[in-house]
CSV table of C-alpha atoms in Angstrom, one decimal:
chain,number,residue,atom,x,y,z
A,173,LYS,CA,17.6,12.8,-0.3
A,174,THR,CA,16.7,16.4,-1.2
A,175,ASP,CA,15.2,18.1,-4.2
A,176,VAL,CA,16.9,20.8,-6.2
A,177,TYR,CA,16.0,23.4,-3.5
A,178,GLY,CA,17.5,21.3,-0.7
A,179,ASN,CA,14.1,20.3,0.7
A,180,THR,CA,13.7,16.9,2.3
A,181,PRO,CA,10.5,14.9,2.3
A,182,LEU,CA,9.8,16.4,5.8
A,183,HIS,CA,10.2,19.9,4.4
A,184,LEU,CA,7.6,19.2,1.8
A,185,ALA,CA,5.2,17.4,4.1
A,186,CYS,CA,5.3,20.4,6.5
A,187,GLU,CA,4.9,22.9,3.7
A,188,GLU,CA,1.8,21.0,2.4
A,189,ASP,CA,0.4,20.5,5.9
A,190,ARG,CA,0.5,16.7,5.5
A,191,ARG,CA,0.3,15.9,9.1
A,192,GLU,CA,0.3,12.1,9.1
A,193,GLU,CA,3.2,11.9,6.6
A,194,ALA,CA,5.2,14.5,8.7
A,195,LYS,CA,4.7,12.5,11.9
A,196,LEU,CA,5.6,9.2,10.2
A,197,LEU,CA,8.8,10.8,8.8
A,198,VAL,CA,9.8,12.1,12.2
A,199,GLU,CA,9.1,8.7,13.8
A,200,HIS,CA,11.5,7.1,11.3
A,201,GLY,CA,14.3,9.5,12.1
A,202,ALA,CA,13.8,12.6,9.8
A,203,SER,CA,15.7,15.6,11.1
A,204,LEU,CA,13.8,18.7,12.2
A,205,GLU,CA,17.1,20.6,12.1
A,206,ILE,CA,18.3,20.1,8.5
A,207,LYS,CA,18.1,23.3,6.4
A,208,ASN,CA,17.3,23.7,2.8
A,209,LYS,CA,19.0,26.2,0.4
A,210,GLU,CA,16.9,29.0,1.9
A,211,GLU,CA,18.2,28.1,5.4
A,212,LYS,CA,14.8,26.9,6.4
A,213,THR,CA,14.2,23.9,8.6
A,214,PRO,CA,11.1,21.7,8.2
A,215,LEU,CA,9.6,23.5,11.2
A,216,ASP,CA,10.1,26.8,9.5
A,217,MET,CA,8.0,25.6,6.6
A,218,CYS,CA,5.0,24.3,8.7
A,219,LEU,CA,1.8,25.9,7.8
A,220,SER,CA,0.3,25.5,11.2
A,221,LYS,CA,1.6,26.2,14.6
A,222,GLN,CA,-0.2,23.0,15.8
A,223,LEU,CA,1.8,20.7,13.5
A,224,ARG,CA,5.0,22.4,14.4
A,225,GLU,CA,4.3,21.8,18.1
A,226,GLN,CA,3.2,18.2,17.5
A,227,LEU,CA,6.5,17.4,15.7
A,228,VAL,CA,8.7,19.0,18.4
A,229,GLU,CA,6.8,17.0,21.1
A,230,LEU,CA,7.0,13.8,19.0
A,231,LYS,CA,10.8,14.2,18.5
A,232,LYS,CA,11.3,14.9,22.2
A,233,ASN,CA,9.4,11.8,23.2
A,234,LEU,CA,11.4,9.6,20.8
A,235,LYS,CA,14.7,10.4,22.5
């Protein structure tokens, strides 16, 4: 599901720097590649470089 801007729950968690929620969403299959209406991925919306790196690493380890 997305909001009117095309944001998924993961987009919003990243934008609000909600680390635990973002990690939980990724662990349960949320896509890091899906783009919103502004063509931004959840990773593009991460406030911190650290969270972005953690999510990429987490996704890689889940494969």
